[in-house]
Each structure stands twice: as C-alpha cells, then as structure tokens.
Coordinates of C-alpha atoms in Angstrom, one line a residue:
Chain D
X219 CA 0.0 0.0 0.0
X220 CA 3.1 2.2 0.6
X221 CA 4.4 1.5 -2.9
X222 CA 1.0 2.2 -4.1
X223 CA 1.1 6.0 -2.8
X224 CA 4.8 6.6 -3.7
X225 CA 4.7 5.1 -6.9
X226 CA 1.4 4.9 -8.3
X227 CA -1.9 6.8 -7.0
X228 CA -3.0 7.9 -10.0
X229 CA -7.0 7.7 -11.2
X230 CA -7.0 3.9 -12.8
X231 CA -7.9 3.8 -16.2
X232 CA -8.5 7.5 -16.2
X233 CA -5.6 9.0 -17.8
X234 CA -2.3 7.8 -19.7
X235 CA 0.2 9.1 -17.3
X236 CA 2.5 6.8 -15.6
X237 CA 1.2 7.1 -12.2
X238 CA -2.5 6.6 -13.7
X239 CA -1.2 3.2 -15.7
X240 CA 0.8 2.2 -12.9
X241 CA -2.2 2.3 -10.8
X242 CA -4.4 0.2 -13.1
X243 CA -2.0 -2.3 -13.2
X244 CA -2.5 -2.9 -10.0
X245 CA -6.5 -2.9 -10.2
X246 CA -5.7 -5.5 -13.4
X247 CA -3.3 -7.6 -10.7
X248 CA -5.6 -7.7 -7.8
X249 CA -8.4 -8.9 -10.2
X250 CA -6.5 -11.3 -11.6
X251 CA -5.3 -12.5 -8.9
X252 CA -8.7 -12.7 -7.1
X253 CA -9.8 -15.1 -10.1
X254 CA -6.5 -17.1 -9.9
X255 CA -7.6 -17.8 -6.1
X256 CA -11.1 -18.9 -7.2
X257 CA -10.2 -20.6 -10.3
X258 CA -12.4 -18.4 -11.7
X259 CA -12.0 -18.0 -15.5
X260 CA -13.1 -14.2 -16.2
X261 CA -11.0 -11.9 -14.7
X262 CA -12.7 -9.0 -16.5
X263 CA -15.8 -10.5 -14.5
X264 CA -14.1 -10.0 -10.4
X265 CA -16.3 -6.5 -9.4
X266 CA -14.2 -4.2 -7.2
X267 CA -16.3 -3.0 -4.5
X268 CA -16.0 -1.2 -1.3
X269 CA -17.2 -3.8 1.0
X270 CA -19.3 -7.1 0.4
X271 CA -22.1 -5.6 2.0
X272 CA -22.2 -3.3 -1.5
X273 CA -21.1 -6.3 -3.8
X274 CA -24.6 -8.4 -2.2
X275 CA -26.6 -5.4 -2.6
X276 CA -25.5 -5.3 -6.2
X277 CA -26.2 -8.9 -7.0
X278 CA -29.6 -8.8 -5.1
X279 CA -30.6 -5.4 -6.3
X280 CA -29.4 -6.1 -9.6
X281 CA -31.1 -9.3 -10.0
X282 CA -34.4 -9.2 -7.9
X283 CA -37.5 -7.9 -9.7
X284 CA -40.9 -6.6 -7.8
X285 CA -43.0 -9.9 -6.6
X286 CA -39.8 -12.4 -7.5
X287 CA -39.5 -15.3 -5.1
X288 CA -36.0 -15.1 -3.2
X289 CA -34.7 -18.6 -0.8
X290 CA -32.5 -17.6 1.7
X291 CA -30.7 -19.1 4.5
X292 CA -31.2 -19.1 8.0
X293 CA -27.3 -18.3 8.8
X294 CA -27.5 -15.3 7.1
X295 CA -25.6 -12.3 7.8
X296 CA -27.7 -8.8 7.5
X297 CA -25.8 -7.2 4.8
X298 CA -28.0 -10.0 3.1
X299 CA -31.2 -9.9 5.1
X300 CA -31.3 -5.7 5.0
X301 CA -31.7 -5.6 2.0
X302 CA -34.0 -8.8 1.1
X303 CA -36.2 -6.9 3.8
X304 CA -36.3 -3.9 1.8
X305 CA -37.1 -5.6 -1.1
X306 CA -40.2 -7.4 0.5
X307 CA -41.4 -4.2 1.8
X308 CA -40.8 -1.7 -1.1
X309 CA -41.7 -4.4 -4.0
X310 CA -43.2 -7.2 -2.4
X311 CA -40.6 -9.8 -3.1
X312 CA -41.4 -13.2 -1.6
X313 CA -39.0 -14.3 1.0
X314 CA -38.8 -18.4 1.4
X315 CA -35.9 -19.0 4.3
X316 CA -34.9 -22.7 4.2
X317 CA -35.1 -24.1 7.8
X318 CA -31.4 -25.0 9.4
X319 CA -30.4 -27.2 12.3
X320 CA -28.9 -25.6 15.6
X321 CA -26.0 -26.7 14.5
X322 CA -26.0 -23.8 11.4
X323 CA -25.1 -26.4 9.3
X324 CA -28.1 -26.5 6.1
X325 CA -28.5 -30.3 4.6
X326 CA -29.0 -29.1 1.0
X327 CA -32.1 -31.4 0.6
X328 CA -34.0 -28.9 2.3
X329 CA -33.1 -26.1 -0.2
X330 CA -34.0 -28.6 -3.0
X331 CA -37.2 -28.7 -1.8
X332 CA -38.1 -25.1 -1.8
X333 CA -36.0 -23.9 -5.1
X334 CA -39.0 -23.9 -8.0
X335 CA -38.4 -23.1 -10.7
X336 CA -39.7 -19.5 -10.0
X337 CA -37.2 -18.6 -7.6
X338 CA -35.3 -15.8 -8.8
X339 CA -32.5 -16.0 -6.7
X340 CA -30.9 -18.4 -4.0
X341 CA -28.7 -16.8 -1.2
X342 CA -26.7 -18.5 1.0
X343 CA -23.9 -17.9 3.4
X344 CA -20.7 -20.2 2.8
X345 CA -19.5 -19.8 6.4
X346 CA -21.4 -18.4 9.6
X347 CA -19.7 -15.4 11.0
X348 CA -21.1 -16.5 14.5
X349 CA -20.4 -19.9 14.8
X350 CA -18.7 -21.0 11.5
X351 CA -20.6 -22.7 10.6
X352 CA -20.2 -24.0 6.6
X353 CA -23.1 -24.8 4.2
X354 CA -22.2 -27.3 1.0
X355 CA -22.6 -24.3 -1.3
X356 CA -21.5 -26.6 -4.3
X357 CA -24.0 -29.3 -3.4
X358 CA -26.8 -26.2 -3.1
X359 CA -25.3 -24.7 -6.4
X360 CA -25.9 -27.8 -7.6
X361 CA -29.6 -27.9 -7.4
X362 CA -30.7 -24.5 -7.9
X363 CA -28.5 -24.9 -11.5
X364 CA -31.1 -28.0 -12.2
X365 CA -33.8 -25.3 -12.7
X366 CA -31.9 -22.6 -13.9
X367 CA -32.1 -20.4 -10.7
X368 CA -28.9 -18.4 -9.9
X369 CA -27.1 -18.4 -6.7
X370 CA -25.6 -16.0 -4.4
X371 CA -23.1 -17.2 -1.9
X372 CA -21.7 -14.7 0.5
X373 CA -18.5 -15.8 1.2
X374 CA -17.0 -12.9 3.8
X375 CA -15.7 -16.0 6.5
X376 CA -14.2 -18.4 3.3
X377 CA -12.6 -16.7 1.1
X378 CA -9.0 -17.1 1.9
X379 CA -9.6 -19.8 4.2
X380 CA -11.4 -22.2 3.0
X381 CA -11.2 -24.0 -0.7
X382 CA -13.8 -22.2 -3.4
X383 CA -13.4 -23.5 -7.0
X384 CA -15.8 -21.5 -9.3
X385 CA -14.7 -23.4 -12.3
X386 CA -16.0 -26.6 -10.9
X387 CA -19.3 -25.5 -9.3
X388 CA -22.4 -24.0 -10.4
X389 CA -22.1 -20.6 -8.6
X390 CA -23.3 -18.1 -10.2
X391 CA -21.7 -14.7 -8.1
X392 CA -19.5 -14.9 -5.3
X393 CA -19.3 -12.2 -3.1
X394 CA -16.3 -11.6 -1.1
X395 CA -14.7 -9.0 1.6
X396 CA -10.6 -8.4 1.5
X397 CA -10.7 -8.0 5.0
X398 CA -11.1 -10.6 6.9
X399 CA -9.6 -14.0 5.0
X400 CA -7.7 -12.6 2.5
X401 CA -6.1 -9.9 4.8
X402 CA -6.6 -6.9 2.7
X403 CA -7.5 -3.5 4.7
X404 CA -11.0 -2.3 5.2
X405 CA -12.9 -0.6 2.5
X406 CA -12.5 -3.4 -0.1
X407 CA -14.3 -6.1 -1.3
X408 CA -15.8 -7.4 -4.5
X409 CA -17.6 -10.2 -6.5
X410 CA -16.8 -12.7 -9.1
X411 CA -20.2 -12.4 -11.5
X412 CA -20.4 -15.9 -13.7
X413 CA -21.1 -15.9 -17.2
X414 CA -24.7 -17.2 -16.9
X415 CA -25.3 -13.9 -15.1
X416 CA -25.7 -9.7 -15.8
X417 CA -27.1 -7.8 -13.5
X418 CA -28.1 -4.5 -13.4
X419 CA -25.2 -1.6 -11.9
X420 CA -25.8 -0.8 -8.3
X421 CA -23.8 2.8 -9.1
X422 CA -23.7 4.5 -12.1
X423 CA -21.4 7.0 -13.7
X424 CA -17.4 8.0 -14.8
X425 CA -15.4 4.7 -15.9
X426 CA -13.0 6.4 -17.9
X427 CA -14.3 4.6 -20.9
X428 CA -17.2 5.4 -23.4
X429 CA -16.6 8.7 -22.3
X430 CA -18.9 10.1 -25.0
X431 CA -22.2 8.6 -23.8
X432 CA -24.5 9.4 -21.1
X433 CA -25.4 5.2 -21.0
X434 CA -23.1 3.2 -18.6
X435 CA -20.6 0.9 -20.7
X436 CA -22.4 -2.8 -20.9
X437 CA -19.0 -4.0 -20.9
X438 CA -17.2 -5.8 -17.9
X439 CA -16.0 -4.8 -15.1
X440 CA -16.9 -1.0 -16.4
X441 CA -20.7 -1.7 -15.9
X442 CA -20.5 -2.3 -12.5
X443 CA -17.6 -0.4 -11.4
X444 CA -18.0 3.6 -11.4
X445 CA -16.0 6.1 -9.9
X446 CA -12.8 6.1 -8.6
X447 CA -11.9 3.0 -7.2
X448 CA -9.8 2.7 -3.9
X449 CA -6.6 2.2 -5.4
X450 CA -4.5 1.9 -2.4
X451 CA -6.8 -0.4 -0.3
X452 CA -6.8 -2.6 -3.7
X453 CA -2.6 -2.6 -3.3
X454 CA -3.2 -3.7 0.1
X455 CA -6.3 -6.6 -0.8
X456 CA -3.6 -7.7 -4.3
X457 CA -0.5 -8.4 -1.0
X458 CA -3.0 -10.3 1.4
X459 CA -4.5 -12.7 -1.8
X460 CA -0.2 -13.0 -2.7
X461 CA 0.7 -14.0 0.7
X462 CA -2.3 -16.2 1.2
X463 CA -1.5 -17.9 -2.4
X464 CA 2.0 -18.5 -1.3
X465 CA 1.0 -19.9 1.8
X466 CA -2.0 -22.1 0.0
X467 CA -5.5 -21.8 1.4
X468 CA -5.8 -25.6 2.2
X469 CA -2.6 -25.3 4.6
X470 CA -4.1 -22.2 6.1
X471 CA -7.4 -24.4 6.8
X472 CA -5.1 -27.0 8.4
X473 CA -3.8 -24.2 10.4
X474 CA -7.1 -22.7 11.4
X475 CA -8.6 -26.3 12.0
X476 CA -5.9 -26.9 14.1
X477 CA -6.4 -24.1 16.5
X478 CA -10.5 -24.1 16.6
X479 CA -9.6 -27.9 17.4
X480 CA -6.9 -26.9 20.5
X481 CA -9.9 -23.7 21.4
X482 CA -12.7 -26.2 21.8
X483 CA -11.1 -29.1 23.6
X484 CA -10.0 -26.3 25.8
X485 CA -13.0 -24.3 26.4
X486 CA -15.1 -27.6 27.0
X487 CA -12.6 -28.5 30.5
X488 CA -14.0 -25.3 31.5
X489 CA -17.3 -25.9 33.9
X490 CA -19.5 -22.7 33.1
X491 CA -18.4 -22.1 28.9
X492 CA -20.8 -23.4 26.4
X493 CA -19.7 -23.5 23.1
X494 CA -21.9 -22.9 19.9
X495 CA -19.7 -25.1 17.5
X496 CA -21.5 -27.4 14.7
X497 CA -19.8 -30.4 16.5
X498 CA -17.8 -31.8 13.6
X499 CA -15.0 -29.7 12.0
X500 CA -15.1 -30.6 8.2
X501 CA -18.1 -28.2 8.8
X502 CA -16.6 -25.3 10.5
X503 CA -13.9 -22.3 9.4
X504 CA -12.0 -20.2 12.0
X505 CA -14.8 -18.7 14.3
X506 CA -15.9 -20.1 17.3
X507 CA -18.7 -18.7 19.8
X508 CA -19.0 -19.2 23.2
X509 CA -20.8 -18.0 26.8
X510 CA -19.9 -18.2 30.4
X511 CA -22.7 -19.0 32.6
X512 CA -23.4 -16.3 34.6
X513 CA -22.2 -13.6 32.5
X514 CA -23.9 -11.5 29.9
X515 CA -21.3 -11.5 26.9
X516 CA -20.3 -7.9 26.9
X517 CA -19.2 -8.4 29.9
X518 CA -16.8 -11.2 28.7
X519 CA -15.9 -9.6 26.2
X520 CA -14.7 -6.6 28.1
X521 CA -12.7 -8.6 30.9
X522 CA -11.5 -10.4 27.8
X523 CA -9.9 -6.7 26.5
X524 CA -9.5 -4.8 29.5
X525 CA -8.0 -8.1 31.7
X526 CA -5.5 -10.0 28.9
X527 CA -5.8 -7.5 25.6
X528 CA -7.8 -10.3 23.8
X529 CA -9.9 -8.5 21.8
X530 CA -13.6 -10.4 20.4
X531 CA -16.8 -9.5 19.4
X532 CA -19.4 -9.9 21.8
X533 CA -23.5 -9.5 21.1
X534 CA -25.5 -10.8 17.5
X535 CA -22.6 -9.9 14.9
X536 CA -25.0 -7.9 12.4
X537 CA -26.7 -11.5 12.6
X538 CA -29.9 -11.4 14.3
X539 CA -31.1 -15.0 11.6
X540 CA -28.5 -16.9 12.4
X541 CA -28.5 -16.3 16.4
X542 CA -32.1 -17.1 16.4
X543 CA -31.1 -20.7 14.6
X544 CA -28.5 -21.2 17.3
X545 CA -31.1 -20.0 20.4
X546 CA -28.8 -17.4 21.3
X547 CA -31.2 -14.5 20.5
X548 CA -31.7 -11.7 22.3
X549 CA -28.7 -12.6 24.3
X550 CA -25.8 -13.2 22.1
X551 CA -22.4 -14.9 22.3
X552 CA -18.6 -13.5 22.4
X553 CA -17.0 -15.1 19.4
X554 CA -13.5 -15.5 18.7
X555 CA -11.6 -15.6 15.0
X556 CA -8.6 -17.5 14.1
X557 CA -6.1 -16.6 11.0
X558 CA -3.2 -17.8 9.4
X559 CA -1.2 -15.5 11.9
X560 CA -2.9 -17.0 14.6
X561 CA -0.6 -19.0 17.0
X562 CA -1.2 -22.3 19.2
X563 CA 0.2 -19.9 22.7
X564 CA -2.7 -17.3 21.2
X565 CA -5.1 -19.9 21.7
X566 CA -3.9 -20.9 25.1
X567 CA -3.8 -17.8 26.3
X568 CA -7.2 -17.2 24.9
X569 CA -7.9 -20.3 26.8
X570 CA -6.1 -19.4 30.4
X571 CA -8.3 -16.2 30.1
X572 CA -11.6 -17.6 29.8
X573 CA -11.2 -20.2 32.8
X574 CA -9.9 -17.5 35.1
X575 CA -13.2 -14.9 33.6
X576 CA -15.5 -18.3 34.3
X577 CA -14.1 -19.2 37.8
X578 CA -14.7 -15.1 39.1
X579 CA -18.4 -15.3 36.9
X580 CA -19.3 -16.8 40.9
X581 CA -21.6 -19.6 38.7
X582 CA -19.4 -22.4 39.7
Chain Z
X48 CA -16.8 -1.6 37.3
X49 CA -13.3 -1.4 38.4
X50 CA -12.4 2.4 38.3
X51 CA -10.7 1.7 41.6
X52 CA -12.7 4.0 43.4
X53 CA -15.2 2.3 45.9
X54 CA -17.8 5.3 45.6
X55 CA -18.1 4.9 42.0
X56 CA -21.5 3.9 41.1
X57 CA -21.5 3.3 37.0
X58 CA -24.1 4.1 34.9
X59 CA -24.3 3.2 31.3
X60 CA -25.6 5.2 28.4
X61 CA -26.9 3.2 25.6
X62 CA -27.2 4.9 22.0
X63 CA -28.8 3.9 18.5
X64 CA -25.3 4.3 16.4
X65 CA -21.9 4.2 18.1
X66 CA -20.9 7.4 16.5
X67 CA -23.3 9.4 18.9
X68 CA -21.2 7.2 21.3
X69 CA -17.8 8.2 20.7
X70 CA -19.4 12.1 20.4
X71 CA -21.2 11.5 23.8
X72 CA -17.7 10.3 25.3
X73 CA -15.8 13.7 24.0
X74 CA -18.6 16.4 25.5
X75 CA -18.2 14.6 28.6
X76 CA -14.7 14.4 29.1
X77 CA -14.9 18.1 27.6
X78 CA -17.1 18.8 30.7
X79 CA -15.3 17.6 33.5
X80 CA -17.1 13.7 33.6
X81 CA -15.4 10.7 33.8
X82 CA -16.8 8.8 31.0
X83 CA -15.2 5.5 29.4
X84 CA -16.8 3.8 26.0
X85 CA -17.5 0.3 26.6
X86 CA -19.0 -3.0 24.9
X87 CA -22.7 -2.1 25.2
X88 CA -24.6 -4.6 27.7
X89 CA -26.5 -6.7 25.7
X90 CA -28.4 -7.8 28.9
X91 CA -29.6 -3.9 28.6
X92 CA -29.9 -2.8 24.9
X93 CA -29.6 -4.6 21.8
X94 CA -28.4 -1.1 20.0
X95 CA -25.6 0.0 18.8
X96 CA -22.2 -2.6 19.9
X97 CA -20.9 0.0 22.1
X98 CA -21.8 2.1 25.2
X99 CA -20.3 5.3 27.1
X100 CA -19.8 4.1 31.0
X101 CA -20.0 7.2 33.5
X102 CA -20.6 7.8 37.6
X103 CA -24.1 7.2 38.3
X104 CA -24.3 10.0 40.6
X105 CA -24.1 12.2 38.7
X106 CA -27.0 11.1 35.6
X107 CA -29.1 14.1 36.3
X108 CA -26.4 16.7 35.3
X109 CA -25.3 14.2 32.3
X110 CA -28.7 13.7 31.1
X111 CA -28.9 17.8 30.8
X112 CA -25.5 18.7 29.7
X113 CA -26.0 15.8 26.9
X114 CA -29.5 17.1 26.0
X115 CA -27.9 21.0 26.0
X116 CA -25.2 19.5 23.7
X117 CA -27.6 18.0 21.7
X118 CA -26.2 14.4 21.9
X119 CA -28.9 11.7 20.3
X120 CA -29.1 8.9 23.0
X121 CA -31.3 5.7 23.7
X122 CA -31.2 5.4 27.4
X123 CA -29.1 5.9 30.4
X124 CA -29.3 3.4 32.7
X125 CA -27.8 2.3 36.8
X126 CA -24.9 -0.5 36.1
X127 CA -25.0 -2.5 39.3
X128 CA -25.2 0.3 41.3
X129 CA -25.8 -1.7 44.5
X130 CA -22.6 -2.7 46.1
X131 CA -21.7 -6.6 45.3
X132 CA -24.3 -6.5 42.3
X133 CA -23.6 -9.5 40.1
X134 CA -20.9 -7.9 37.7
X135 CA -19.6 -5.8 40.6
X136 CA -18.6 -9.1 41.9
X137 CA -17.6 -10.3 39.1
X138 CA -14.9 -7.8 38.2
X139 CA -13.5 -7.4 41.9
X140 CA -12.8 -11.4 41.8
X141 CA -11.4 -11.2 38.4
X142 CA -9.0 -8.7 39.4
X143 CA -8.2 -10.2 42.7
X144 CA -7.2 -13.7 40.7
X145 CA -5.2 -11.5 38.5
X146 CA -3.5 -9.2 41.6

C-alpha cells in the first residue's frame, strides 16, 4: 500500500500518465489474482467494490425484480437480510428462508425442496460469522443450476480460508470481503459475476471509458464499477490474496482447523463455557462462539480486553437470523476468529483467560 | 466496574449508532465527567455494539449537559449500582485472581 502512494496513486484507467497506468495495473493484478484464487475464469468479470455488503446489494438489487420469489438461508448475515427486507417491503418480493439445524449447518435437501423453478434468486452464506458454521454451497449450487435459478453465496468467513473452486461448481456470483480471510485492509471487497449472469449496476457514472455517452458501458467490469476505485486499499487486498497464495488456502485451513480444534477441547474442560460449535469440524472455518454461565457476553468480552488484551466480538454480529437458529437471540455470544497468523500460545492464552473470567463469573 | 474508586457507582448510556457514542464520550470528558466507551450490555440494549460508562451520581447533570449539547441517546441506565451487584462481583474477583 506504501508503494502504491509513492509510486502509483494515480485515477486507474483515467488518464495515460505513468502514475495513472501504474495504478491500473495494480486494479488488473488484484483482479486477476482474485480469479487465480477462485479458479475463476473471467478476470474481466471479479467486481471491485467497497465492501461485500455493497457487492450483495448489487447482485440482489441487480437481480431481484418486484414480486420475485428469493430462498435464503437461515445463517445469514444482514448485509443480506437488509436488503431482502427492503425488497419485500418496497416491492413485495417473496422471501422463502430454508429451515437450518442448531448446529447452522443447512442439509442441502431442504433447499431442494423449496428452489421452484420461479425462484429468482438463492442466497446462502458459505460460512457463519457467528459460529462458522459452513453450508455445502456446491452441493446447493448444484440444485438451484437443475432449474436454472442463480445463486448467491456470500463468502465474507471463506474466502481465503477455505477452498472455493468457481470453475467446478455452479455458482453463479460470489461475493467476497478483503478483509477478513484474504487480509486486505477495510474498505475493499468485490464479487466474481459468472457468465450465466448480468445484472443490473448498483452505481452508475465516470469509468473512464465510453466517455462520449450518457449510457453506462455494458462491458465488464466498467458496468459495475464507477467512480474512482480505492486504489491503495486494492494494493493492500492484491499483498494479502499474494501471501495467502503462497501460503495455500488448504494449509491455512489445516492451520485454522488446528487451532479451533486446540480452542474447543479447551474451552469444554471449562465448567461454566458453552460453546456454539456445529460439532464436527469438516463443517466449520476459523470462528468459534462461546458463553460463560453467569455472564452477559459484553461483559466477557470486556474482561477479555480490558483483563489479557484479547480483543472479540461480543452480542449478535450484524446476525440477528443466524442467532435465532443457534437459540442465542436476544442474548448473544462472544466469538472469537482465528487466522493464518494465529498461533497455538494465542489460543492458550485465549484459553487461560476464559477459565480465570469463568471461575470469578461466581456460577461455579 | 473497576475504576478503583469504591464510591463509584456506573451508569451506562446506551445509544442507537456508536458514532453518537464516541461524540457522547468527547462532551463529557470536555465537561469535567469521567466517562469510558465500553462493549454495550446486551443484557440492557440490543443497540448499537458500544456504550459510554459514566458515575451514576451524577445522571441528572449528564442527562442535561447531553441534551444542551444535543447528543442523540437511547437510554441511560444504573450499572449494578448496588454494592456486590452481580458484575460488581464479578470484576473485583477477576481482578483479585489477577492481583
């Protein structure tokens, strides 16, 4: 990102100066190195955007019509339930949420049951950001492609850390954050939009091309990128897909597994924790939820910071659907994340912590 | 909580977005209060993820210097104000185990 502002900066695609072409090779690099991580065969098809909350919006607003039929998840996240609620209320489209276990973990029989072929769209969360839970997006994929209905997957907990082969699976856009798994910096994000797919622009306006007409370009990525893009925090997103590349996302899920693995086995010798896990880590990424007994999890949360500078996220994560599926609505949980950076002696410390904030909660 | 002063009875004041948070924390401060942003309860609010914790004595001159400075707040609320309230005892063990 340094390099970026000392020797590039300039608008991407805007101008032919050096520090404008140096910057859009960067945009070019970062996109094509977002498809080399997905396998993901159109480049020209990865959508910059400034967080994956805007890349669902686009691939829900620019998909949904008024009175289409939408199946959704019950893990879901609200950057996708917002605006599927809005939807339903301004243009009455039809919700159909497929029923999960508590365990967050969908069996992709029930979505086959309630994709007709009149769905418009399918929306489903790869991984849980409260409990980490992972659905079989391929196997869902799958089924909604038998009846020609597209699907969404929001992948903001997988991508980087868990395996996603677009060339091999039927899904259809795949909308992803840089920063979380792929360690980019905040304010980036994007999706990969398949060929079977063109939605409508969520933004409209300059690309730098087709200057002379007042239409937006129908031409990829310039129909659904406008404005100036955020060049630098692209630089940064372009290092963390590099370095997760070189390290290889299934040795990072090793890594990851390993730790949620040394977490739980921990945190259940601890009288007082209850952990939210699906129980069986094939179906699980790097986040893990738990609760003292006794303790509301702010609290927790706060002892957590303030007591050993372990900093979680405590309350319902932006994810009031997929608490109520766990029963941990109104209450919440204090969830803890695991990267490739992550070490074992983080997680026992992480451990250590919680058994001395259980043994003062006074529940024992 | 644990301010380390025994007469300190905390209040919390719960908001709708954290940025009226982190504006309510500055006019305090600017004023004189001792005023701390914290996780927000969720045993209290299901609002916005964080909360300003202040001295409880003092909510009737908060609650009209916030209002005069035009701060947009949900609620202000007694934090285990009686002494060895749940919490309270909770945060005096913890940071007895860790002494």
């Amino acid at each position: 990102m340094l390099a970026y502002l000392d020797e590039a900066g300039g608008n991407p695609g805007r101008s032919g100066h050096r520090l404008s072409i140096a910057a859009q090779r960067v945009v070019s690099e970062a996109r094509e190195a977002i498809a080399k991580l997905f396998n993901f065969a159109r480049p020209e098809r990865v959508i910059f955007t400034k967080n994956i909350t805007e890349a669902l919006n686009l691939a829900i607003s620019g998909t949904v019509r008024p009175g289409e039929r939408v199946v959704v998840g019950s893990m879901e996240h609200n950057s996708v339930m917002r605006p599927l609620r809005h939807l339903e209320r301004t243009m009455g489209v039809r919700i159909v949420k497929v029923p999960y276990p508590a365990t967050g973990v969908p069996d992709p029989s029930d979505f086959a049951r309630l994709i007709t072929p009149d769905t418009r769209l399918v929306v489903v969360n790869h991984a849980s950001n409260v409990n980490g839970a992972v659905a079989d997006v391929e196997a869902i994929a799958h089924i909604a492609h038998r009846v020609n209905v597209p699907v969404l997957v929001d992948a903001a907990q997988t991508a980087g850390g868990y395996p996603i082969d677009l060339a091999s699976s039927h899904i259809d856009y795949l909308a992803f954050t840089g920063h979380k798994g792929l360690l980019g910096p905040q304010g980036t994000g994007g999706i990969c939009i398949g060929e079977n797919v063109d939605p409508e622009p969520l933004i409209m306006g300059g690309t730098g091309s087709q200057s002379e007409k007042e239409e937006q370009p129908r031409f990829y990525p310039d129909k659904l990128e406008s404005g100036t893009p955020n060049g630098v925090g692209i630089a940064g997103l372009l290092a963390g897909a590099a370095f997760v590349m070189e390290r290889g996302v299934d040795a990072i899920r090793v890594h990851e597994l390993s730790l949620v693995e040394r977490f739980e086995q921990g945190c259940r010798a601890i009288p007082g924790v209850h952990l939210y896990s699906p129980g069986d880590l094939r179906h699980q990424v790097g986040v893990v939820s738990i609760n003292v007994e006794g303790l509301v999890c702010s609290d927790v949360s706060a002892a957590l910071d303030e007591e050993f500078s372990i900093m979680t996220r405590p309350g319902l994560h932006c994810a009031p659907a997929a608490h109520a599926c766990l029963g941990t609505l109104p209450s919440g949980t204090v969830r803890f994340s695991f990267s490739p950076l992550t070490t074992a002696d983080d997680v026992d410390s992480a451990v250590a912590a919680i058994e001395a904030i259980a043994a003062a909660s006074g529940a024992q | 909580m644990h301010n380390g002063n025994d007469r300190f009875r905390p209040g919390i004041i719960t908001f709708f977005s954290s940025h009226d948070a982190v504006r309510c924390e500055a006019v305090l401060k600017r004023l004189g209060y001792s005023a701390k942003i914290v996780p927000g309860p969720k045993d209290i609010s299901p609002n916005c993820g964080i909360a300003v914790r202040f001295d409880y004595s003092l909510v009737e001159s908060v609650r009209r210097d916030l209002e005069t400075a035009g701060i947009r707040f949900e609620d202000i609320w007694p934090r285990d104000v009686e002494p060895g309230g749940r919490a309270g005892v909770f945060w005096e063990r913890l940071r007895r185990m860790k002494e």
